[in-house]
Amino acid sequence: MARETKGPTDRVRRTIEWLKEKGFVDVVTDVQRFVTLGPEGMIAVKNGLPERQIAKIVKSNKGITIPLLRSKSTMSEREFNAALGRAKSLGLIEVEAGGKLLPGSTSDKRLPDEDFLESLASKERRIDELNADEKEVFGRLRNRPGLLELKETKQSLVRLVRLPPGSFEEEKLETVVTPSLIKQSLGRKIAFSKIDVLAPSKPVYPGREHPITRLVREVRNVWVSMGFEEIQGSLVQPSFWVFDALFTPQDHPARDMQDTLYVMGVRSKLNSEEIIDKVRATHENGWKTGSIGWRYKWSRNESERSVLRTHTTALSSRYLAENPDRESRIFSIGRVFRNESLDATHLFEFMQIEGVVSERGATARKLLGYMSEFYKGLGFEDVRFVPTYFPYTEPSFEPQVYSKQLEQWIELGGSGVFRPEVVRPLGVKNNVLAWGFGLERMALLRYGLKDIRDLYSNSLKWLRGVREYP
Amino acid sequence: MGRLSGAPKERLPEILVSLGIHVESETGSTLRLEYDPNRPDYSSDYGIARAIRGKLGIELGLPKHAMKPSGWTVTVDASVKRVRPFIVALLAKNIRLDDEDVRQLIGMQEDLHEGIGRRRKKLAIGLHDAGHLESAIRYTTVDSKFKFVPLGASKEMTVEEVIEKTEQGKKYGGLVSLSKRYPMLMDSRGTVLSMPPIINGSATAVTSSTKTLFVDITGHDLTATENALAIVSETLWDLGGSVQSVRISDGDKARITPDTRPKKCAISVHDVSTLLGVNLPVSKIKDSLLRTRFDAAVKGKKIIASIPRYRVDILHPVDVVEEVGYGFGYENLVPDTDFPYSKGRPSTESGLIDSMRRLVLGLGFQEVVTFTLKSVNTQYVNVGRSDADALKVESSKTKLYEYMRDLLVPGILEVLGNNVHEQYPQRLFEIGSCLRRDHNAETGVNEELKIGGAIAADVTPFSDMKSVVDAIIEKTCGFEATYTGASIPFLLDGRAASIYLQGKEIGYLGEVAPHVLNLFKIKMPVSVFEFSISKLF
């Protein structure tokens, strides 16, 4: 078939396989077994079978003894003994009294074994074509080592069952829909060839959002559904809004270069003088907040350093300063920065989520209520709150959610009521509630990742393969 | 802890959590705890046990002790004023320390040094065996040739040698080495107690046979030293010691330390209900405060709290209200979900970003999210740009990421380079903030929202990318973009263009030069675009 079609055998084989699969052809596989000469058989054809060789020696040395006969033969002792036995039983030789050997009654006749071997010398023979006598000889000789060899060949015979549609002997079928066919199609039936609808397809990759974006969107939806307005702000902020306005003393370790990334070679300009004075007084002596303050000399210079924001609370404090009297529920979702070495559990840049409520009658119990609803919205049914400390809230709580996946409580954020030292200098009279957390923690849980760096490695294998709803 | 606090062992973790102490791990009979930095009084097991005894009602209210004067004095020489001006001290008698006690005291000392001591800058604590000392102590300065035997050394060393050769000298020498005079604490016979804040003398080393303990705390902040001394003092009482006061004679002023008089703070029923959201009667408020080891006196609707002197975290009445919460038990605070209706909404900016993202996703681009901080190679070297105007962060621990990105495309090329074994075509985009120097901006840094994208495939003609840019811009703002040929260091000359919108340059597009692809280890041709979203609106 390969010859006929002038194609590679491999393609022919695959095509037949496909045609067979579709039921267009039948394939009958015929197994044929052949017999041919083995190495010993070839020697036997040339020199005679061992029993014939013995008979020849006896014929030319009549009366020879067995030991003498053995010395004249080139066979091994085992071969010799076997050949001697067969020569005797076939009547090729006879043993006289005194152990002398003489040619036997059949010594001049050709053996059927010899004929059979001779016939193989010219061509191999199909076993199923041997006649009854030959089969007997074959049965005998195949047990003697090396005389015969067996071969098997498989032959596939292809028989046409029916012709595939569109093939040369049927009416012409269309292969693709074309504009001109569409034009001609009214009132006319056009036949199309069938295609293999089960054949595997080539992968394509949809344009997909990054999993972090997806989570951000989910979280944003929860905030919005709870009546919160989103606020936005710059990544680089004056230290004043990141630290001072949040009552973080200027010698606080969080302000060290060890923990915080300052921008080299630039400084901030502060312009809300009234608030600056109040913040300064609050740090130094508590101002009118009722606090004793941190009791040190506050430096404006320090508050003018430009810093990559370490939290999004900086945005909240600015919002409160601009809207001190407004009852508001706001949230922000954005990048924050810490001076960390990148490893499996630390990023120097990550996403923080924060919500702030400024309203009359806001209390710690309300805070816990807001948070319960919020975490439920994110799919965490079980939430508990453990008292803790944060520099700018009092009291402060650490929300913990129960992960069914990990079967344990995990910390997911921080929260509290802003200290009066934070909100009073901004002109806010309400209690202000705040809570937030790092998105990556939730992302690791969601996507079953162990190494936090994987979230930002942008491996296309992951981005293309990750499930929409893992 | 069980023995010290009287708490049943199995309830300890739960009690600790209710006190705001984090149980990090539990192995056998050992609990690893983490306390918050506002509670330096938790720097020893004794401090934590004191709080537990209150919580369980085993002991209530202020710990009360009758402190006698020791008759010991510290005379402060005027020369210390410019070096390390303040000192406070105490004497503790009847001390019996086992090895565990010594370990606890040293642990506390180290925690106080690191925390409220700001790595010994604000304060440093010296613990001394007073057995070998005269009761008249001098706090003075010496020059660099002064000799004494520092703790851990076998022979005399000069001050200079201590700073240059000892481990503590190398670590803390910087705190005093600006001056030519060095602080030194010695008794009237010249026995050196310590060279604050660096190292103690060997003559006064504390051992398990120490019976009388002299404690000095020196520093730059008198309040901080007094705070730390109050914590040490209370711990020594807990250890079974009898703390006595020391007279500090400082020029014409004299102080008696430790000052353990409690400060007062008044709160009302209203303060508690408006902050915590629970209406507690005065009796309950009083009881709660007693359990946190405060004293409380009721005056009508007011409660006058007496704050233990070792509680250095109380700045404002809200801190006292928080204590009421602890005494009441935050586990008993029921969430209040009765909120009024309000209308929520996403910011305009995220609305814009979302709609633009949907467009680009619709064009078959995969979103990537990379860091704002980039390596110099990615952002400048590989793309043939000068970093002369680059914005860098100071002292980054992750040296590879020190540069704030001003363009998105270099980061996208880096992503392509990391994904050369994935199927092509690869169509990527990113939306993110880019930063550059701007003297007119509030922080000296201008921030701009940009979108960038790349197509890597067998063929990526300029015109394909131009179709993409045309589509995004026209669909988002309704105007058609215009173009002029441009020369951009990482794009092929003659195959790069600037993008304009109503006469304003907003970005660029083009085919990436092969040598740039090579530097990013990309083996396929790439076309890119990038423009400012901020400038679109």
Short mmCIF file of C-alpha atoms in Angstrom, two decimals, chain A residues 10-421:
data_model
loop_
_atom_site.label_atom_id
_atom_site.label_comp_id
_atom_site.label_asym_id
_atom_site.label_seq_id
_atom_site.Cartn_x
_atom_site.Cartn_y
_atom_site.Cartn_z
CA ASP A 10 3.99 5.00 8.99
CA ARG A 11 1.38 7.27 7.46
CA VAL A 12 -0.26 4.35 5.69
CA ARG A 13 -0.48 2.51 8.98
CA ARG A 14 -2.04 5.48 10.74
CA THR A 15 -4.52 6.08 7.93
CA ILE A 16 -5.63 2.44 7.96
CA GLU A 17 -6.00 2.60 11.72
CA TRP A 18 -8.19 5.69 11.35
CA LEU A 19 -10.29 4.11 8.56
CA LYS A 20 -10.73 0.99 10.65
CA GLU A 21 -11.80 3.12 13.63
CA LYS A 22 -14.48 4.74 11.47
CA GLY A 23 -15.64 1.37 10.11
CA PHE A 24 -14.64 2.05 6.50
CA VAL A 25 -12.32 -0.96 6.29
CA ASP A 26 -11.83 -4.35 7.89
CA VAL A 27 -8.37 -5.42 8.79
CA VAL A 28 -7.62 -9.11 9.04
CA THR A 29 -4.33 -9.98 10.56
CA ASP A 30 -2.88 -13.24 9.30
CA VAL A 31 -0.13 -14.82 11.33
CA GLN A 32 2.11 -17.22 9.34
CA ARG A 33 4.67 -19.50 10.89
CA PHE A 34 7.67 -20.69 8.86
CA VAL A 35 10.41 -23.21 9.43
CA THR A 36 13.95 -22.77 8.15
CA LEU A 37 17.45 -24.16 8.77
CA GLY A 38 19.19 -23.43 12.04
CA PRO A 39 23.03 -23.25 12.24
CA GLU A 40 23.33 -27.00 12.94
CA GLY A 41 20.89 -27.69 10.11
CA MET A 42 23.11 -25.82 7.65
CA ILE A 43 26.12 -27.89 8.76
CA ALA A 44 24.04 -31.07 8.44
CA VAL A 45 23.05 -30.18 4.86
CA LYS A 46 26.69 -29.67 4.00
CA ASN A 47 28.35 -32.52 5.96
CA GLY A 48 25.47 -34.84 6.66
CA LEU A 49 23.67 -35.50 9.93
CA PRO A 50 25.96 -36.85 12.72
CA GLU A 51 24.40 -40.35 12.33
CA ARG A 52 25.17 -40.22 8.59
CA GLN A 53 28.76 -39.19 9.31
CA ILE A 54 29.17 -42.18 11.63
CA ALA A 55 27.65 -44.49 9.02
CA LYS A 56 30.15 -43.16 6.45
CA ILE A 57 33.16 -43.87 8.70
CA VAL A 58 31.86 -47.37 9.44
CA LYS A 59 31.30 -47.98 5.78
CA SER A 60 34.91 -47.24 4.91
CA ASN A 61 36.33 -48.92 8.02
CA LYS A 62 34.29 -52.06 8.38
CA GLY A 63 34.76 -53.85 11.69
CA ILE A 64 35.98 -50.69 13.46
CA THR A 65 35.57 -50.63 17.25
CA ILE A 66 33.66 -47.98 19.04
CA PRO A 67 36.73 -46.41 20.69
CA LEU A 68 38.51 -46.26 17.35
CA LEU A 69 35.42 -44.86 15.67
CA ARG A 70 35.23 -42.16 18.32
CA SER A 71 38.84 -41.21 17.77
CA LYS A 72 38.16 -40.76 14.06
CA SER A 73 35.15 -38.53 14.64
CA THR A 74 35.33 -34.82 15.44
CA MET A 75 32.16 -34.86 17.57
CA SER A 76 31.98 -34.22 21.27
CA GLU A 77 31.40 -37.25 23.44
CA ARG A 78 27.75 -36.41 23.97
CA GLU A 79 27.08 -35.79 20.30
CA PHE A 80 28.95 -38.96 19.38
CA ASN A 81 26.97 -41.10 21.80
CA ALA A 82 23.67 -39.69 20.63
CA ALA A 83 24.64 -40.08 16.95
CA LEU A 84 25.86 -43.65 17.54
CA GLY A 85 22.57 -44.56 19.23
CA ARG A 86 20.51 -43.08 16.39
CA ALA A 87 22.70 -44.76 13.69
CA LYS A 88 22.12 -48.10 15.39
CA SER A 89 18.36 -47.67 15.82
CA LEU A 90 17.90 -46.45 12.26
CA GLY A 91 19.83 -49.52 11.03
CA LEU A 92 22.63 -47.47 9.48
CA ILE A 93 25.16 -49.59 11.36
CA GLU A 94 25.18 -52.95 13.08
CA VAL A 95 27.20 -54.26 15.99
CA GLU A 96 28.87 -57.59 15.62
CA ALA A 97 30.14 -59.86 18.33
CA GLY A 98 33.34 -58.49 19.81
CA GLY A 99 32.11 -54.95 19.42
CA LYS A 100 33.00 -54.57 15.79
CA LEU A 101 30.86 -52.21 13.73
CA LEU A 102 29.56 -52.93 10.21
CA PRO A 103 27.29 -50.97 7.80
CA GLY A 104 23.65 -51.74 8.52
CA SER A 105 20.72 -52.70 6.32
CA THR A 106 19.65 -49.15 5.50
CA SER A 107 23.09 -47.69 5.21
CA ASP A 108 22.67 -46.70 1.57
CA LYS A 109 19.18 -45.25 1.85
CA ARG A 110 18.44 -41.55 2.28
CA LEU A 111 16.60 -40.70 5.45
CA PRO A 112 13.31 -38.65 5.35
CA ASP A 113 15.05 -36.26 7.80
CA GLU A 114 17.76 -35.61 5.23
CA ASP A 115 15.19 -34.94 2.53
CA PHE A 116 13.34 -32.49 4.74
CA LEU A 117 16.50 -30.57 5.61
CA GLU A 118 17.50 -30.56 1.98
CA SER A 119 14.12 -29.05 1.07
CA LEU A 120 14.66 -26.25 3.60
CA ALA A 121 18.07 -25.42 2.16
CA SER A 122 16.43 -23.94 -0.92
CA LYS A 123 13.51 -22.12 0.77
CA GLU A 124 11.72 -21.71 4.06
CA ARG A 125 8.51 -23.67 4.41
CA ARG A 126 5.14 -22.65 5.87
CA ILE A 127 4.41 -25.02 8.73
CA ASP A 128 0.73 -25.24 7.93
CA GLU A 129 1.61 -26.36 4.40
CA LEU A 130 3.73 -29.39 5.44
CA ASN A 131 2.27 -32.81 4.58
CA ALA A 132 1.69 -35.45 7.20
CA ASP A 133 5.07 -37.18 6.77
CA GLU A 134 6.90 -33.89 6.78
CA LYS A 135 5.02 -32.83 9.91
CA GLU A 136 6.27 -35.96 11.64
CA VAL A 137 9.87 -35.24 10.61
CA PHE A 138 9.42 -31.60 11.64
CA GLY A 139 8.15 -32.73 15.03
CA ARG A 140 11.21 -34.90 15.46
CA LEU A 141 13.86 -32.51 14.22
CA ARG A 142 12.60 -29.41 16.08
CA ASN A 143 13.62 -31.13 19.33
CA ARG A 144 17.22 -31.47 18.18
CA PRO A 145 19.20 -28.36 19.13
CA GLY A 146 20.06 -25.93 16.35
CA LEU A 147 18.76 -27.92 13.40
CA LEU A 148 15.65 -25.86 12.71
CA GLU A 149 14.53 -22.30 13.26
CA LEU A 150 10.98 -21.09 13.46
CA LYS A 151 9.83 -17.73 12.16
CA GLU A 152 6.56 -15.90 12.38
CA THR A 153 5.31 -13.17 10.11
CA LYS A 154 2.20 -11.08 10.46
CA GLN A 155 0.39 -9.90 7.44
CA SER A 156 -2.46 -7.40 7.57
CA LEU A 157 -4.99 -7.65 4.85
CA VAL A 158 -7.17 -4.61 4.37
CA ARG A 159 -10.62 -5.03 3.00
CA LEU A 160 -12.91 -2.16 2.06
CA VAL A 161 -16.21 -2.15 3.96
CA ARG A 162 -17.69 1.07 2.59
CA LEU A 163 -16.32 4.24 1.08
CA PRO A 164 -15.92 7.32 3.29
CA PRO A 165 -18.21 10.23 2.35
CA GLY A 166 -16.64 12.72 -0.02
CA SER A 167 -14.42 10.10 -1.48
CA PHE A 168 -14.05 9.78 -5.17
CA GLU A 169 -16.78 7.32 -5.74
CA GLU A 170 -19.55 9.27 -3.94
CA GLU A 171 -21.14 12.60 -4.87
CA LYS A 172 -18.99 15.67 -4.17
CA LEU A 173 -19.33 16.95 -0.53
CA GLU A 174 -18.47 20.49 0.55
CA THR A 175 -15.75 20.77 3.18
CA VAL A 176 -16.14 24.37 4.44
CA VAL A 177 -18.95 26.86 4.63
CA THR A 178 -18.14 29.78 2.36
CA PRO A 179 -19.97 33.05 1.69
CA SER A 180 -20.88 31.84 -1.80
CA LEU A 181 -22.33 28.58 -0.42
CA ILE A 182 -24.43 30.59 2.02
CA LYS A 183 -25.76 32.60 -0.94
CA GLN A 184 -26.67 29.42 -2.80
CA SER A 185 -28.10 27.65 0.21
CA LEU A 186 -31.74 28.80 0.04
CA GLY A 187 -34.01 26.03 -1.21
CA ARG A 188 -31.10 23.79 -1.87
CA LYS A 189 -29.57 21.09 0.24
CA ILE A 190 -25.80 21.17 0.27
CA ALA A 191 -23.99 18.14 1.59
CA PHE A 192 -20.97 18.67 3.78
CA SER A 193 -18.25 16.27 4.66
CA LYS A 194 -18.18 15.07 8.22
CA ILE A 195 -15.28 15.89 10.44
CA ASP A 196 -13.91 14.01 13.39
CA VAL A 197 -15.65 15.77 16.25
CA LEU A 198 -13.82 13.59 18.74
CA ALA A 199 -10.32 14.51 17.59
CA PRO A 200 -8.19 16.25 20.29
CA SER A 201 -8.02 20.05 19.98
CA LYS A 202 -5.05 22.41 20.20
CA PRO A 203 -4.94 24.29 23.54
CA VAL A 204 -5.80 28.01 23.52
CA TYR A 205 -5.38 30.33 26.46
CA PRO A 206 -8.00 32.91 27.27
CA GLY A 207 -6.97 36.37 28.40
CA ARG A 208 -7.37 36.09 32.16
CA GLU A 209 -7.03 38.42 35.10
CA HIS A 210 -4.29 37.72 37.62
CA PRO A 211 -5.57 35.78 40.68
CA ILE A 212 -4.63 38.72 42.91
CA THR A 213 -6.84 41.01 40.83
CA ARG A 214 -9.63 38.54 41.15
CA LEU A 215 -9.36 38.48 44.95
CA VAL A 216 -9.17 42.26 45.09
CA ARG A 217 -12.40 42.41 43.11
CA GLU A 218 -14.11 39.96 45.45
CA VAL A 219 -13.00 41.89 48.51
CA ARG A 220 -14.07 45.19 46.93
CA ASN A 221 -17.52 43.73 46.25
CA VAL A 222 -17.86 42.77 49.91
CA TRP A 223 -16.97 46.30 51.04
CA VAL A 224 -19.32 47.91 48.56
CA SER A 225 -22.14 45.57 49.52
CA MET A 226 -21.65 46.67 53.14
CA GLY A 227 -22.00 50.33 52.18
CA PHE A 228 -18.34 51.34 52.10
CA GLU A 229 -16.79 53.87 49.70
CA GLU A 230 -13.40 53.20 48.21
CA ILE A 231 -10.55 55.69 48.69
CA GLN A 232 -7.24 55.80 46.87
CA GLY A 233 -3.86 57.40 47.42
CA SER A 234 -0.19 57.52 46.54
CA LEU A 235 2.32 54.77 47.24
CA VAL A 236 4.86 57.34 48.41
CA GLN A 237 3.66 59.38 51.38
CA PRO A 238 5.13 61.88 53.79
CA SER A 239 6.21 60.14 57.01
CA PHE A 240 3.85 62.55 58.70
CA TRP A 241 0.78 60.75 57.39
CA VAL A 242 2.21 57.25 57.68
CA PHE A 243 3.54 57.64 61.22
CA ASP A 244 3.14 60.97 63.03
CA ALA A 245 -0.55 61.44 62.34
CA LEU A 246 -1.04 57.90 63.64
CA PHE A 247 0.70 58.76 66.93
CA THR A 248 3.73 56.61 66.16
CA PRO A 249 6.60 58.18 68.12
CA GLN A 250 9.57 59.23 66.03
CA ASP A 251 11.94 56.77 67.71
CA HIS A 252 9.54 53.85 67.18
CA PRO A 253 11.30 50.81 65.65
CA ALA A 254 8.70 50.72 62.83
CA ARG A 255 10.23 53.97 61.57
CA ASP A 256 13.75 52.50 61.37
CA MET A 257 15.29 52.03 57.96
CA GLN A 258 15.58 48.41 59.04
CA ASP A 259 11.82 48.04 58.71
CA THR A 260 10.73 50.78 56.38
CA LEU A 261 11.69 51.81 52.84
CA TYR A 262 12.43 55.52 52.52
CA VAL A 263 12.84 57.12 49.11
CA MET A 264 16.39 58.30 48.50
CA GLY A 265 17.04 61.91 47.67
CA VAL A 266 13.55 63.37 47.94
CA ARG A 267 11.64 65.07 50.76
CA SER A 268 8.01 65.83 51.38
CA LYS A 269 6.38 69.22 51.72
CA LEU A 270 3.77 69.38 54.45
CA ASN A 271 1.05 71.96 54.05
CA SER A 272 -1.58 71.45 56.71
CA GLU A 273 0.04 73.63 59.36
CA GLU A 274 -2.85 73.52 61.79
CA ILE A 275 -2.89 69.74 61.91
CA ILE A 276 0.90 69.56 62.11
CA ASP A 277 0.88 71.76 65.22
CA LYS A 278 -1.78 69.61 66.88
CA VAL A 279 0.03 66.39 66.04
CA ARG A 280 3.28 67.84 67.35
CA ALA A 281 1.60 68.84 70.63
CA THR A 282 -0.08 65.45 70.94
CA HIS A 283 3.26 63.66 70.61
CA GLU A 284 4.99 66.02 73.01
CA ASN A 285 2.40 66.42 75.76
CA GLY A 286 -0.91 64.93 74.61
CA TRP A 287 -2.33 68.33 73.53
CA LYS A 288 -6.07 68.46 74.34
CA THR A 289 -6.64 64.78 73.74
CA GLY A 290 -6.56 63.81 77.41
CA SER A 291 -3.30 61.95 76.84
CA ILE A 292 0.06 62.53 78.47
CA GLY A 293 1.68 62.08 75.02
CA TRP A 294 5.02 60.46 74.30
CA ARG A 295 6.94 63.25 76.06
CA TYR A 296 9.80 63.93 73.65
CA LYS A 297 10.84 66.71 71.31
CA TRP A 298 8.98 66.17 68.05
CA SER A 299 10.93 66.88 64.87
CA ARG A 300 9.25 68.26 61.77
CA ASN A 301 12.26 67.24 59.75
CA GLU A 302 11.68 63.57 60.55
CA SER A 303 8.05 63.80 59.49
CA GLU A 304 9.04 65.21 56.09
CA ARG A 305 10.85 62.10 54.92
CA SER A 306 9.17 60.52 51.91
CA VAL A 307 8.38 56.90 52.57
CA LEU A 308 6.89 54.00 50.63
CA ARG A 309 3.73 53.62 52.69
CA THR A 310 3.97 50.77 55.22
CA HIS A 311 0.19 50.55 55.48
CA THR A 312 -2.87 52.02 53.82
CA THR A 313 -3.97 53.55 57.12
CA ALA A 314 -2.09 56.60 55.87
CA LEU A 315 -4.88 57.03 53.31
CA SER A 316 -7.53 56.68 55.99
CA SER A 317 -5.91 59.28 58.23
CA ARG A 318 -5.72 61.74 55.33
CA TYR A 319 -9.34 61.10 54.47
CA LEU A 320 -10.39 61.71 58.07
CA ALA A 321 -8.38 64.94 58.15
CA GLU A 322 -10.18 66.15 55.04
CA ASN A 323 -13.63 65.00 56.20
CA PRO A 324 -13.55 65.35 59.99
CA ASP A 325 -17.26 65.89 60.51
CA ARG A 326 -18.57 63.39 58.02
CA GLU A 327 -19.96 60.10 59.19
CA SER A 328 -18.23 57.78 56.79
CA ARG A 329 -17.48 54.22 55.92
CA ILE A 330 -14.46 53.98 53.69
CA PHE A 331 -12.13 51.28 52.49
CA SER A 332 -8.89 51.01 50.56
CA ILE A 333 -7.09 48.20 48.79
CA GLY A 334 -3.51 48.85 47.82
CA ARG A 335 0.14 48.00 47.83
CA VAL A 336 2.19 48.56 50.96
CA PHE A 337 5.93 48.17 51.51
CA ARG A 338 8.24 46.84 54.22
CA ASN A 339 11.99 46.49 54.26
CA GLU A 340 12.06 42.70 54.20
CA SER A 341 14.23 40.10 52.53
CA LEU A 342 12.19 38.21 49.99
CA ASP A 343 11.58 34.60 51.05
CA ALA A 344 8.86 31.96 51.19
CA THR A 345 6.95 33.83 53.91
CA HIS A 346 7.95 37.47 53.36
CA LEU A 347 7.36 40.00 50.62
CA PHE A 348 8.71 43.54 50.60
CA GLU A 349 5.62 44.62 48.71
CA PHE A 350 2.12 43.30 49.31
CA MET A 351 -1.58 44.15 49.22
CA GLN A 352 -3.31 45.60 52.22
CA ILE A 353 -7.03 45.90 52.69
CA GLU A 354 -8.47 48.33 55.20
CA GLY A 355 -11.88 49.54 56.25
CA VAL A 356 -12.64 52.53 58.44
CA VAL A 357 -15.90 53.59 60.05
CA SER A 358 -16.36 57.03 61.52
CA GLU A 359 -19.78 57.36 63.06
CA ARG A 360 -21.51 58.55 66.17
CA GLY A 361 -22.08 55.69 68.53
CA ALA A 362 -19.31 53.53 67.09
CA THR A 363 -18.00 51.17 69.75
CA ALA A 364 -15.69 48.19 70.05
CA ARG A 365 -18.75 45.92 69.88
CA LYS A 366 -19.78 47.60 66.61
CA LEU A 367 -16.26 47.00 65.32
CA LEU A 368 -16.61 43.29 66.07
CA GLY A 369 -20.01 43.35 64.36
CA TYR A 370 -18.69 45.01 61.20
CA MET A 371 -15.81 42.57 61.08
CA SER A 372 -18.04 39.52 61.58
CA GLU A 373 -20.14 40.58 58.59
CA PHE A 374 -17.09 41.40 56.53
CA TYR A 375 -15.33 38.08 57.08
CA LYS A 376 -18.58 36.24 56.46
CA GLY A 377 -18.81 38.05 53.15
CA LEU A 378 -15.37 36.68 52.31
CA GLY A 379 -16.57 33.18 53.07
CA PHE A 380 -15.27 32.77 56.62
CA GLU A 381 -18.25 31.71 58.69
CA ASP A 382 -16.38 31.33 61.96
CA VAL A 383 -14.58 34.41 63.23
CA ARG A 384 -13.25 35.19 66.68
CA PHE A 385 -11.44 38.18 68.12
CA VAL A 386 -8.44 38.09 70.40
CA PRO A 387 -7.33 41.23 72.28
CA THR A 388 -3.96 42.54 71.18
CA TYR A 389 -1.99 45.76 70.85
CA PHE A 390 -1.47 48.15 67.97
CA PRO A 391 0.17 51.54 68.43
CA TYR A 392 -2.71 53.58 67.05
CA THR A 393 -5.80 51.76 68.25
CA GLU A 394 -7.24 51.14 71.72
CA PRO A 395 -8.70 48.64 72.31
CA SER A 396 -7.22 46.44 69.58
CA PHE A 397 -8.26 43.03 68.33
CA GLU A 398 -6.75 40.37 66.16
CA PRO A 399 -9.43 38.72 64.01
CA GLN A 400 -8.96 34.99 63.58
CA VAL A 401 -10.91 32.95 61.05
CA TYR A 402 -11.41 29.21 61.02
CA SER A 403 -9.96 27.56 57.96
CA LYS A 404 -11.85 24.38 57.14
CA GLN A 405 -9.07 23.54 54.73
CA LEU A 406 -6.30 23.71 57.36
CA GLU A 407 -8.63 22.74 60.22
CA GLN A 408 -7.27 25.51 62.41
CA TRP A 409 -7.76 29.13 63.43
CA ILE A 410 -5.59 31.52 61.51
CA GLU A 411 -4.80 35.18 62.16
CA LEU A 412 -6.23 37.32 59.43
CA GLY A 413 -5.53 40.93 60.18
CA GLY A 414 -5.68 43.57 62.84
CA SER A 415 -8.30 45.98 64.10
CA GLY A 416 -9.20 48.49 66.73
CA VAL A 417 -10.73 51.80 67.69
CA PHE A 418 -8.43 54.69 66.72
CA ARG A 419 -6.85 56.34 69.75
CA PRO A 420 -8.04 59.84 70.62
CA GLU A 421 -4.41 60.92 70.04
#
